[in-house]
Amino acid sequence: MSTPYPFTAIVGQDDLRLGLLLNAVSPAVGGVLVRGEKGTAKSTAVRALAALMPEVSVVPGCRFSCDPAAPDPACPDGPHEDASGVSRPARTVELPVGASEDRLVGALDIERALAEGVKAFEPGLLADAHRGILYVDEVNLLHDHLVDLLLDAAAMGASYVEREGVSVRHAARFLLVGTMNPEEGELRPQLLDRFGLTVEVAASRETDQRVEVVRRRLAYEDDPAGFAARWASEEAELRERITAARALLPEVVLGDKALRQIAATCAAFEVDGMRADIVMARTATALAAWAGRTGVLAEDVRQAALLALPHRRRRNPFDAPGLDEDKLDDTLEQNGGGDDEPEPDGPGDGGGDGGGGGLPPQGDGPGTPPPPADGADDTPGQGGSEQSGPGAPVPGQGGEQQPVRAGEPFRTKMLSVPGLGEGAAGRRSRARTEHGRTTGARRPEGALTKLHLAATVLAAAPHQRARGRCGRGLVVRRDDLRQATREGREGNLVLFVVDASGSMAARQRMGAVKGAVLSLLMDAYQRRDKVGLITFRGREAELALPPTSSVDAAAARLESLPTGGRTPVAAGLLKAHDVLRVERLRDPSRRALLVVVTDGRATGGPEPVALAARAARLHAAEGVASVVVDCETGPVRLGLAADLARDLGGTAVTLDELRAESIAGLVKDIRGAGPGNGDRRAA
């Protein structure tokens, strides 16, 4: 087994280390979600935490890690009466993003069922993680069906398996730790709320600190065991402090003043439900124990809010996580102080950071300076302000207008790709998937991935006498095996082609257009799509955002989108054709939905309307599902967007119709190219 990187050797990242340590002190806090860019020691810190966790006492031979002092009466391996315990290290179980449902929750032991004729349960990762750490790297990329199972287990502290004739319930209480890079897409709100704490991490911009990170990493890679030995004393000290804080935790008193501050803070930031209040209370208590105190102070409440509330206050997917610290301080001050009782001597005495949390010194190595101050806010899209970076105004373009703010987003009707796909799991179009409702069985093509038990037994049953069967077992041959066919939903590539020309430049009109696109982006976020953004104006089209899972990035580019110039519709469609061609090579199973947002008034160059029609017919010839959002307004309408939709072989829908109840059937009207596929505008 490889030697893990020592937890105490991690440079900086104080919030990350504090969040993990608080969960080690009090697992009831509910886990931690670590958000940050790649290469910021997220996975290193989580894996290093396991070495600091106290050992657990388990019943020998129990596959579900029952505590001998309080065994689970419903344990499938029980009953455990008067069982003696053995100690073992706490486990860190990693859940791969591509894991199957059977691997997570367990399933019928097919081998024993067929060979011995008995129903036997094979435990999954949830059983392995009981009383330990369940670590999900890239948790935001986890398939929806696995997210649902995690939600159930985290909420109930148990896993229930009802499938293939097996009915099993076992305890599944674990410390849930997830890491994610927000650039690759956000996390479903339901799972986001299940994490007790969240921390944001970023690479230091301080030269000395970066030098020390590299120095330690190279030393570890040259001699992992020797490097770990040099940090053994710091690791032992931190392990003892965790043990002491756990012992002190039951004695910590959460007074009425601190409790009132917690409730007032959650109310002030308008978080949903009561889970935030409970998590804040547990976190503040753990902070006090970590500092060696038996009373919760106002600083503990403040630190608990900074860790427990940022991911809960998001009102829509594009709100940046974080808290207004001035508002937090005002709320705490208005509701009085915490229970300011004297601090007893203990492992936390002598200051520290993070609300009395503190962290062990970084050993005898070079001193590590404090993390740099937060940089300037890079959030684009404050209406009328100058922006930099992709999608920003480009000086020198004639007729350009400053970006305008998007209108209020709304719930849109679902648009989907017709037919049955085989793409990545999602929530938009019908598809053959590994997970979903079983629709039948077939002979496997290649390796068997999902056994259809009933169909397999039916195929083998007529041959048992000829095969000389005796006893309970079923004689099964390779030809008897049947693969289950399932139907679910897939995520698509939704490619937006947005008209940013002068004809769209009226502020009220462009604000409404941006609001509609933002609404469609929110829908794409909820349906687990990849998105891309192309804009066209002046003389050319620009790929403002290559296809990505980060819908937030698309929203940011949209907000900073300037307008002005002519309307090169053909350039936008040709750029979309190139993007889709490349994406088909990269991910051939992911089907595309082209969303063109324009009034259809092609201008610039010779015969711009005819050129746009020819570009549109390229998409129709390749069967690309498309919809044109018609932005034309006013008493006189030319209907050019509808003509463009006809050339695309898709559907035209106005901004008003996009949200109207009358187009509930629009999703069924989108078609690819083919004879007779013209404009199918909803009535």
XYZ file of C-alpha atoms in Angstrom:
683
model
C 0.000 0.000 0.000
C 1.434 3.433 -0.951
C 2.331 5.895 1.788
C -0.207 8.750 1.842
C 0.955 12.350 1.863
C 0.928 13.630 5.474
C -1.989 15.902 6.319
C 0.236 18.251 8.341
C 2.609 18.696 5.392
C -0.054 20.403 3.280
C 0.922 24.037 2.749
C -1.741 26.664 3.329
C -5.370 25.739 2.456
C -6.461 26.556 6.015
C -10.199 26.445 5.270
C -9.869 23.063 3.587
C -7.933 21.549 6.474
C -10.237 23.081 9.081
C -13.376 21.782 7.353
C -11.977 18.253 7.228
C -10.751 18.343 10.820
C -14.114 19.532 12.133
C -15.750 16.529 10.507
C -13.138 14.277 12.068
C -14.036 15.759 15.470
C -17.784 15.583 14.889
C -18.952 13.358 12.001
C -22.487 14.638 12.696
C -21.474 17.896 10.964
C -22.336 16.088 7.744
C -19.254 16.043 5.545
C -17.592 18.646 3.396
C -17.666 19.660 -0.263
C -14.333 20.946 -1.571
C -14.667 23.247 -4.574
C -11.695 24.546 -6.483
C -9.535 24.600 -9.551
C -7.417 21.620 -10.521
C -4.107 21.052 -8.766
C -5.020 22.538 -5.383
C -4.459 19.460 -3.133
C -8.165 18.638 -2.827
C -7.772 14.883 -3.240
C -4.461 14.846 -1.365
C -6.021 16.387 1.725
C -9.016 14.048 1.738
C -6.884 10.928 1.396
C -4.523 12.176 4.103
C -7.409 12.626 6.552
C -7.957 8.868 6.884
C -4.641 8.459 8.717
C -5.852 10.883 11.402
C -9.230 9.264 12.033
C -9.484 7.247 15.277
C -9.682 3.492 14.910
C -13.103 1.853 15.003
C -14.138 -1.260 16.911
C -16.035 -3.768 14.743
C -17.585 -7.207 15.124
C -15.168 -9.772 13.663
C -16.349 -11.152 10.339
C -19.193 -8.632 9.934
C -19.146 -7.252 6.406
C -21.138 -4.218 7.556
C -18.742 -2.981 10.291
C -21.194 -3.310 13.177
C -20.152 -1.725 16.468
C -19.909 -4.511 19.101
C -21.104 -2.065 21.769
C -24.302 -1.325 19.797
C -24.707 -3.816 16.935
C -27.298 -3.171 14.267
C -30.255 -5.474 15.059
C -31.130 -5.610 11.331
C -27.597 -6.372 10.136
C -27.707 -9.004 7.348
C -24.729 -10.744 8.994
C -26.351 -10.661 12.460
C -27.485 -11.154 15.048
C -24.320 -10.181 16.951
C -25.052 -11.184 20.524
C -22.260 -10.701 23.070
C -19.795 -10.194 20.225
C -16.261 -9.164 21.082
C -14.774 -6.305 19.101
C -11.576 -5.884 17.149
C -10.071 -2.538 16.209
C -9.148 -1.509 12.711
C -8.333 1.804 11.004
C -11.230 3.856 9.684
C -11.720 3.246 5.974
C -11.702 5.735 3.154
C -13.874 4.299 0.385
C -13.707 6.002 -3.013
C -16.789 6.071 -5.222
C -15.758 6.232 -8.895
C -17.810 8.551 -11.087
C -18.550 5.672 -13.462
C -19.570 3.168 -10.771
C -22.637 1.034 -11.308
C -25.675 1.015 -9.058
C -24.869 -2.557 -7.987
C -21.359 -1.525 -6.971
C -22.700 1.283 -4.799
C -25.553 -0.395 -2.909
C -24.811 -4.074 -3.475
C -26.869 -6.707 -5.243
C -27.826 -10.324 -5.423
C -24.807 -12.630 -5.566
C -25.587 -14.023 -9.023
C -22.937 -16.745 -8.846
C -24.339 -18.264 -5.649
C -27.928 -17.787 -6.773
C -27.372 -19.767 -9.960
C -24.893 -22.337 -8.647
C -26.395 -23.012 -5.189
C -29.968 -21.845 -5.583
C -29.733 -19.489 -2.569
C -30.406 -15.780 -2.207
C -27.191 -14.146 -1.012
C -26.427 -10.424 -0.803
C -23.122 -9.000 -1.997
C -22.470 -5.688 -0.130
C -21.550 -2.525 -2.022
C -19.501 0.565 -1.317
C -22.085 2.019 1.092
C -21.537 -0.980 3.381
C -17.758 -0.622 3.106
C -17.962 3.081 4.010
C -20.090 2.589 7.146
C -18.379 4.334 10.099
C -15.705 5.648 7.744
C -15.234 8.148 4.907
C -17.020 7.979 1.554
C -14.984 10.025 -0.879
C -16.351 11.087 -4.274
C -13.856 12.788 -6.556
C -15.477 14.932 -9.272
C -18.780 14.581 -7.426
C -20.444 17.042 -9.799
C -20.000 14.518 -12.623
C -21.705 11.712 -10.718
C -24.650 10.138 -12.562
C -28.091 11.122 -11.366
C -29.137 7.619 -10.335
C -26.099 7.363 -8.033
C -26.825 10.820 -6.633
C -30.341 9.689 -5.729
C -28.999 6.639 -3.876
C -26.480 8.772 -1.998
C -29.242 11.194 -0.998
C -31.337 8.383 0.440
C -28.456 6.850 2.373
C -27.228 10.202 3.716
C -30.733 11.160 4.849
C -31.641 7.867 6.559
C -28.243 6.612 7.699
C -29.106 3.288 6.086
C -29.155 1.634 2.689
C -32.239 -0.217 1.480
C -31.892 -2.697 -1.383
C -35.085 -4.041 -2.964
C -34.255 -5.750 -6.227
C -34.035 -9.097 -7.996
C -35.765 -10.916 -5.157
C -33.416 -9.454 -2.515
C -34.691 -7.305 0.359
C -31.850 -6.010 2.539
C -31.412 -3.102 4.899
C -28.104 -2.219 6.569
C -26.655 0.780 8.373
C -24.725 3.267 6.205
C -23.499 6.218 8.274
C -20.417 7.785 6.767
C -18.520 11.024 6.435
C -19.331 12.229 2.919
C -16.478 14.147 1.298
C -16.702 15.375 -2.267
C -14.304 17.321 -4.438
C -15.174 19.151 -7.629
C -13.910 21.660 -10.154
C -16.730 24.183 -10.801
C -15.449 24.699 -14.360
C -16.747 21.198 -15.178
C -20.302 21.902 -14.065
C -22.239 22.459 -10.871
C -23.766 20.003 -8.435
C -27.469 19.184 -8.151
C -29.042 21.309 -5.385
C -30.418 18.236 -3.581
C -26.951 16.757 -3.125
C -25.359 20.130 -2.490
C -27.552 20.584 0.575
C -26.479 17.185 1.961
C -22.916 18.369 2.477
C -22.587 19.937 5.892
C -19.784 22.322 4.972
C -18.244 23.708 1.821
C -14.825 25.249 1.267
C -13.376 27.059 -1.726
C -9.730 26.381 -2.542
C -7.380 28.088 -4.959
C -3.682 27.980 -5.653
C -1.689 30.579 -3.773
C -0.322 33.527 -5.712
C 2.410 34.018 -3.098
C 5.803 33.016 -4.499
C 7.288 31.709 -1.232
C 4.263 29.532 -0.574
C 4.308 28.062 -4.080
C 8.015 27.300 -3.727
C 7.361 25.416 -0.498
C 4.537 23.391 -2.087
C 6.842 22.255 -4.893
C 9.730 21.533 -2.512
C 7.616 19.291 -0.281
C 5.930 17.511 -3.160
C 9.239 16.644 -4.807
C 10.654 15.430 -1.488
C 7.612 13.203 -1.002
C 7.822 11.715 -4.490
C 11.552 10.964 -4.049
C 11.034 9.077 -0.751
C 7.402 8.752 0.409
C 8.207 6.708 3.531
C 11.073 8.969 4.590
C 9.028 12.111 4.005
C 6.139 10.716 6.060
C 8.564 9.771 8.864
C 9.766 13.387 9.075
C 6.183 14.497 9.701
C 5.272 11.653 12.053
C 5.473 13.748 15.228
C 3.189 16.459 13.802
C 0.753 13.789 12.617
C 0.718 12.172 16.075
C 0.147 15.550 17.732
C -2.779 16.317 15.445
C -4.245 12.841 15.958
C -4.118 13.327 19.733
C -5.781 16.719 19.404
C -8.642 15.190 17.384
C -9.069 12.499 20.046
C -9.113 15.125 22.815
C -11.641 17.263 20.951
C -13.898 14.243 20.417
C -13.766 13.503 24.148
C -14.562 17.129 24.995
C -17.390 17.481 22.464
C -20.203 16.114 24.715
C -19.328 18.703 27.347
C -19.613 21.721 25.040
C -22.632 23.887 25.824
C -24.471 25.693 23.038
C -26.074 28.590 24.892
C -29.252 30.448 24.022
C -27.367 33.498 22.756
C -25.311 31.474 20.310
C -28.384 29.535 19.234
C -30.261 32.780 18.599
C -27.343 34.054 16.513
C -27.422 30.887 14.435
C -31.151 31.144 13.790
C -30.950 34.859 12.979
C -28.064 34.311 10.558
C -29.877 31.564 8.658
C -32.998 33.705 8.462
C -31.044 36.762 7.307
C -29.471 34.846 4.418
C -32.821 33.215 3.488
C -31.546 29.647 3.355
C -34.146 26.978 2.664
C -35.282 24.555 5.357
C -33.799 23.965 8.801
C -30.782 21.830 7.888
C -28.524 24.903 7.799
C -29.413 25.823 11.400
C -28.648 22.303 12.610
C -25.366 22.093 10.700
C -24.281 25.513 11.990
C -25.037 24.445 15.563
C -23.003 21.251 15.200
C -20.156 23.094 13.498
C -19.967 25.807 16.153
C -19.919 23.139 18.845
C -17.134 21.270 17.040
C -15.154 24.509 16.697
C -15.377 25.089 20.434
C -14.230 21.529 21.165
C -11.407 21.856 18.654
C -10.237 24.987 20.484
C -10.440 23.182 23.845
C -13.420 25.154 25.151
C -16.717 24.073 26.654
C -18.612 27.179 25.554
C -19.533 28.403 22.078
C -18.374 31.949 21.292
C -19.602 34.433 18.709
C -16.454 33.790 16.668
C -17.418 30.110 16.486
C -20.835 31.034 15.117
C -19.238 33.346 12.560
C -16.807 30.693 11.356
C -19.610 28.108 11.249
C -21.649 30.415 9.017
C -18.741 30.890 6.610
C -18.414 27.126 6.261
C -22.057 26.002 6.358
C -24.022 28.666 4.469
C -22.305 29.670 1.176
C -23.571 26.665 -0.803
C -27.066 26.943 0.694
C -27.824 30.563 -0.085
C -27.738 30.191 -3.879
C -31.130 31.190 -5.218
C -30.437 29.908 -8.747
C -27.639 27.885 -10.392
C -25.751 30.992 -11.510
C -25.459 32.712 -8.146
C -21.838 32.595 -7.043
C -21.332 30.861 -3.700
C -20.222 33.012 -0.806
C -21.504 35.259 1.954
C -21.599 39.003 2.459
C -19.348 39.150 5.518
C -20.438 42.697 6.421
C -24.044 41.510 6.531
C -22.959 38.500 8.598
C -21.163 40.722 11.124
C -24.158 43.063 11.381
C -26.503 40.119 11.996
C -24.300 38.688 14.722
C -23.921 42.079 16.380
C -27.660 42.763 16.321
C -28.348 39.460 18.046
C -25.820 39.775 20.860
C -22.640 37.888 21.642
C -22.034 34.219 22.195
C -21.544 32.626 25.588
C -18.254 34.305 26.402
C -17.013 32.136 29.227
C -13.310 31.750 30.092
C -11.383 29.322 27.936
C -9.958 26.339 29.818
C -6.432 25.178 29.204
C -6.405 22.523 26.540
C -5.110 21.570 23.148
C -6.676 24.655 21.585
C -5.248 27.161 24.079
C -3.020 29.814 22.651
C -4.985 31.235 19.757
C -5.291 29.817 16.284
C -7.345 30.727 13.296
C -10.750 29.957 11.993
C -12.840 30.916 15.012
C -10.454 29.406 17.525
C -9.934 26.432 15.265
C -6.213 26.705 14.787
C -4.019 24.287 12.936
C -0.761 22.579 13.879
C 2.477 24.300 12.911
C 4.019 23.349 9.593
C 7.042 21.655 11.185
C 10.622 22.842 10.919
C 10.483 23.563 7.193
C 10.520 27.058 5.753
C 7.753 29.258 7.085
C 4.680 29.475 4.949
C 3.196 32.930 4.572
C -0.536 33.404 5.027
C -2.739 32.912 1.981
C -2.920 35.981 -0.226
C -5.884 38.283 -0.040
C -8.706 37.558 -2.394
C -8.195 39.048 -5.809
C -10.478 41.340 -7.643
C -13.920 40.078 -8.400
C -13.860 38.495 -11.832
C -17.613 38.091 -12.122
C -18.601 39.458 -15.521
C -21.773 41.055 -16.613
C -22.634 44.062 -14.533
C -24.764 45.971 -17.004
C -23.036 48.887 -18.687
C -19.560 48.247 -17.206
C -16.383 47.603 -19.186
C -15.342 43.955 -19.112
C -12.239 42.037 -20.114
C -11.714 38.475 -21.302
C -13.761 36.317 -23.666
C -17.074 37.797 -24.716
C -16.057 41.330 -23.659
C -16.548 44.444 -25.794
C -13.850 44.777 -28.461
C -12.704 48.376 -29.000
C -12.955 49.706 -32.498
C -16.026 47.845 -33.719
C -18.394 50.291 -35.277
C -21.851 50.653 -33.780
C -21.067 48.543 -30.748
C -23.199 49.022 -27.662
C -22.362 48.221 -24.080
C -23.646 44.907 -22.648
C -27.097 45.013 -21.075
C -28.318 42.950 -18.180
C -30.393 39.850 -18.811
C -34.097 39.966 -18.144
C -35.699 37.912 -15.412
C -35.290 34.190 -16.160
C -38.348 31.973 -16.352
C -39.208 28.317 -16.605
C -39.076 27.137 -20.203
C -40.753 24.284 -21.978
C -38.558 21.257 -22.442
C -36.920 20.869 -25.826
C -35.579 17.438 -26.678
C -33.999 15.531 -29.525
C -36.353 13.037 -31.233
C -35.684 9.326 -31.393
C -33.791 7.090 -28.983
C -30.190 7.967 -28.244
C -27.321 6.277 -26.427
C -25.572 9.275 -24.876
C -24.411 10.135 -21.390
C -26.958 9.925 -18.592
C -29.000 13.081 -18.175
C -32.561 14.352 -18.024
C -33.477 15.579 -21.491
C -34.011 13.114 -24.376
C -35.040 9.463 -24.442
C -32.116 7.067 -24.627
C -30.964 3.509 -24.114
C -29.026 3.649 -20.871
C -27.424 1.376 -18.318
C -29.817 2.749 -15.731
C -33.514 3.350 -16.050
C -36.640 1.298 -16.468
C -36.171 -2.180 -17.885
C -37.893 -2.494 -21.242
C -36.798 -5.979 -22.302
C -33.913 -8.386 -22.734
C -31.535 -9.354 -25.519
C -28.518 -11.499 -26.109
C -25.380 -9.639 -24.958
C -23.122 -8.112 -27.575
C -19.680 -8.436 -26.050
C -19.299 -8.355 -22.259
C -22.441 -8.772 -20.163
C -23.005 -5.589 -18.163
C -26.546 -5.905 -16.801
C -28.014 -9.357 -16.334
C -31.740 -9.826 -16.910
C -32.199 -12.602 -14.368
C -35.722 -13.668 -15.269
C -34.936 -13.869 -18.993
C -31.750 -15.825 -18.262
C -33.606 -18.364 -16.118
C -36.329 -18.722 -18.770
C -33.698 -19.340 -21.434
C -31.921 -21.987 -19.335
C -34.973 -23.757 -17.870
C -35.961 -25.922 -20.879
C -32.488 -27.489 -21.030
C -31.999 -28.596 -17.425
C -32.870 -32.282 -17.971
C -30.680 -32.521 -21.063
C -27.807 -30.970 -19.146
C -28.091 -33.539 -16.365
C -29.097 -31.134 -13.617
C -29.241 -32.559 -10.100
C -29.693 -30.683 -6.827
C -30.755 -27.090 -6.310
C -28.360 -25.354 -8.677
C -29.349 -24.207 -12.156
C -27.113 -25.303 -15.024
C -26.500 -22.159 -17.047
C -24.499 -21.835 -20.243
C -23.122 -18.754 -21.911
C -25.869 -18.818 -24.550
C -28.515 -18.568 -21.810
C -27.334 -15.182 -20.520
C -29.537 -12.221 -21.343
C -28.672 -8.540 -21.206
C -31.305 -6.209 -19.764
C -32.308 -3.358 -22.081
C -33.209 -0.181 -20.265
C -34.571 3.187 -21.237
C -33.872 6.415 -19.417
C -32.872 9.957 -20.307
C -29.668 11.333 -21.758
C -27.958 14.691 -21.611
C -27.431 16.448 -24.928
C -25.126 19.072 -26.328
C -27.201 22.246 -26.473
C -25.405 24.657 -28.800
C -26.691 28.232 -28.641
C -26.181 30.480 -31.673
C -27.093 33.991 -30.518
C -27.637 37.015 -32.756
C -25.785 39.998 -31.223
C -26.150 42.338 -34.213
C -27.448 45.875 -34.340
C -30.975 44.717 -35.157
C -31.014 43.077 -31.709
C -29.388 46.011 -29.948
C -32.396 47.799 -28.481
C -31.767 47.533 -24.744
C -35.213 46.344 -23.744
C -35.213 43.794 -26.535
C -31.708 42.439 -25.914
C -32.417 42.170 -22.200
C -35.426 39.983 -22.984
C -33.353 37.860 -25.376
C -30.639 37.351 -22.779
C -33.284 36.461 -20.220
C -34.666 33.796 -22.540
C -31.222 32.308 -23.224
C -30.428 32.400 -19.509
C -33.675 30.517 -18.875
C -32.687 27.882 -21.415
C -29.259 27.635 -19.766
C -30.909 27.018 -16.401
C -32.950 24.278 -18.033
C -29.742 22.785 -19.477
C -28.141 22.873 -16.023
C -31.037 20.957 -14.520
C -31.002 18.391 -17.323
C -27.240 17.736 -17.126
C -26.443 18.927 -20.640
C -23.237 20.166 -22.146
C -23.615 23.665 -23.565
C -21.776 25.817 -26.065
C -22.254 29.447 -27.069
C -21.686 31.040 -30.490
C -22.403 34.711 -31.122
C -22.496 36.527 -34.432
C -22.410 40.224 -35.266
C -20.517 42.586 -37.564
C -18.792 40.444 -40.154
C -18.117 37.190 -38.325
C -19.169 34.658 -35.738
C -17.277 33.870 -32.540
C -17.192 30.716 -30.438
C -17.694 32.513 -27.128
C -17.675 29.248 -25.168
C -16.580 25.841 -26.479
C -18.897 22.977 -25.464
C -18.549 22.417 -21.737
C -20.409 21.019 -18.741
C -20.034 24.345 -16.933
C -23.319 26.089 -17.590
C -22.169 28.841 -15.215
C -19.441 29.779 -17.683
C -22.003 30.118 -20.475
C -24.142 32.377 -18.295
C -21.114 34.558 -17.552
C -20.258 34.906 -21.254
C -23.868 35.744 -22.047
C -24.008 38.492 -19.421
C -20.988 40.293 -20.922
C -22.186 39.945 -24.533
C -22.072 43.278 -26.429
C -24.229 44.070 -29.454
C -23.902 46.046 -32.658
C -23.057 45.789 -36.328
C -24.572 43.747 -39.128
C -26.230 40.312 -38.963
C -24.052 37.538 -40.436
C -26.528 34.681 -39.856
C -24.673 32.412 -42.272
C -21.403 32.899 -40.381
C -23.092 31.854 -37.145
C -24.586 28.713 -38.677
C -21.326 27.745 -40.402
C -19.427 28.167 -37.139
C -22.033 25.934 -35.468
C -21.558 23.356 -38.225
C -17.803 23.265 -37.555
C -18.285 22.983 -33.780
C -20.792 20.131 -34.111
C -18.538 18.282 -36.551
C -15.652 18.339 -34.063
C -17.910 17.351 -31.176
C -19.231 14.353 -33.099
C -15.654 13.108 -33.354
C -14.987 13.703 -29.666
C -18.222 12.271 -28.328
C -20.171 10.451 -31.054
C -22.865 9.191 -28.675
C -23.935 12.653 -27.476
C -26.643 14.071 -29.713
C -26.921 17.802 -30.337
C -29.747 20.313 -30.104
C -29.128 23.546 -32.026
C -30.859 26.625 -30.570
C -30.666 29.683 -32.841
C -31.736 32.960 -31.219
C -32.348 35.623 -33.870
C -34.920 37.759 -35.659
C -33.742 36.220 -38.941
C -32.793 39.522 -40.596
C -29.567 38.484 -42.332
C -27.529 41.455 -43.602
C -24.014 42.078 -44.877
C -22.307 40.698 -47.967
C -23.910 39.564 -51.224
C -27.215 37.713 -50.936
C -27.068 37.286 -47.119
C -30.503 35.655 -46.848
C -29.765 33.040 -49.508
C -26.373 32.336 -47.950
C -28.018 31.843 -44.530
C -30.534 29.422 -46.093
C -27.761 27.345 -47.642
C -25.888 27.217 -44.311
C -29.087 26.136 -42.573
C -29.628 23.315 -45.047
C -26.212 21.894 -44.120
C -27.567 21.198 -40.623
C -30.807 19.809 -42.019
C -28.904 17.410 -44.270
C -27.073 15.992 -41.252
C -30.266 15.537 -39.227
C -29.400 18.035 -36.494
C -32.406 18.746 -34.264
C -32.937 22.494 -34.119
C -35.204 25.212 -32.851
C -35.212 28.908 -33.780
C -36.210 31.358 -31.056
C -37.830 34.170 -33.048
C -36.927 37.534 -31.479
C -38.759 39.707 -34.006
C -41.028 42.274 -32.396
C -43.276 45.104 -33.517
C -46.529 45.383 -35.434
C -44.928 44.468 -38.782
C -43.196 41.080 -38.847
C -41.314 39.662 -41.818
C -41.334 36.046 -40.618
C -37.680 35.525 -41.543
C -36.971 33.423 -38.443
C -39.721 30.996 -39.477
C -38.144 30.733 -42.932
C -34.799 29.977 -41.306
C -36.406 27.274 -39.157
C -37.910 25.723 -42.281
C -34.480 25.572 -43.907
C -33.067 23.994 -40.751
C -35.863 21.422 -40.762
C -36.743 22.482 -37.231
C -39.199 24.536 -35.224
C -39.678 28.284 -34.793
C -40.991 29.619 -31.492
C -41.377 33.196 -30.285
C -40.040 34.493 -26.994
C -43.565 34.547 -25.584
C -44.299 31.020 -26.769
C -41.125 29.741 -25.141
C -42.802 30.086 -21.773
C -46.465 29.752 -22.782
C -48.497 26.771 -21.607
C -49.915 26.440 -25.102
C -46.745 24.885 -26.475
C -46.584 21.930 -24.124
C -46.275 19.717 -27.200
C -43.364 21.624 -28.695
C -40.887 19.003 -27.540
C -42.498 16.443 -29.852
C -42.398 18.780 -32.824
C -38.636 19.197 -33.145
C -37.371 17.068 -35.998
C -34.209 16.681 -37.965
C -33.954 16.964 -41.724
C -36.267 15.017 -43.996
C -39.034 15.440 -46.551
C -41.856 17.609 -45.350
C -40.063 18.891 -42.282
C -40.930 22.526 -42.453
C -41.861 25.105 -39.872
C -43.902 23.504 -37.099
C -44.864 26.586 -35.176
C -47.169 25.779 -32.280
C -50.641 27.110 -32.566
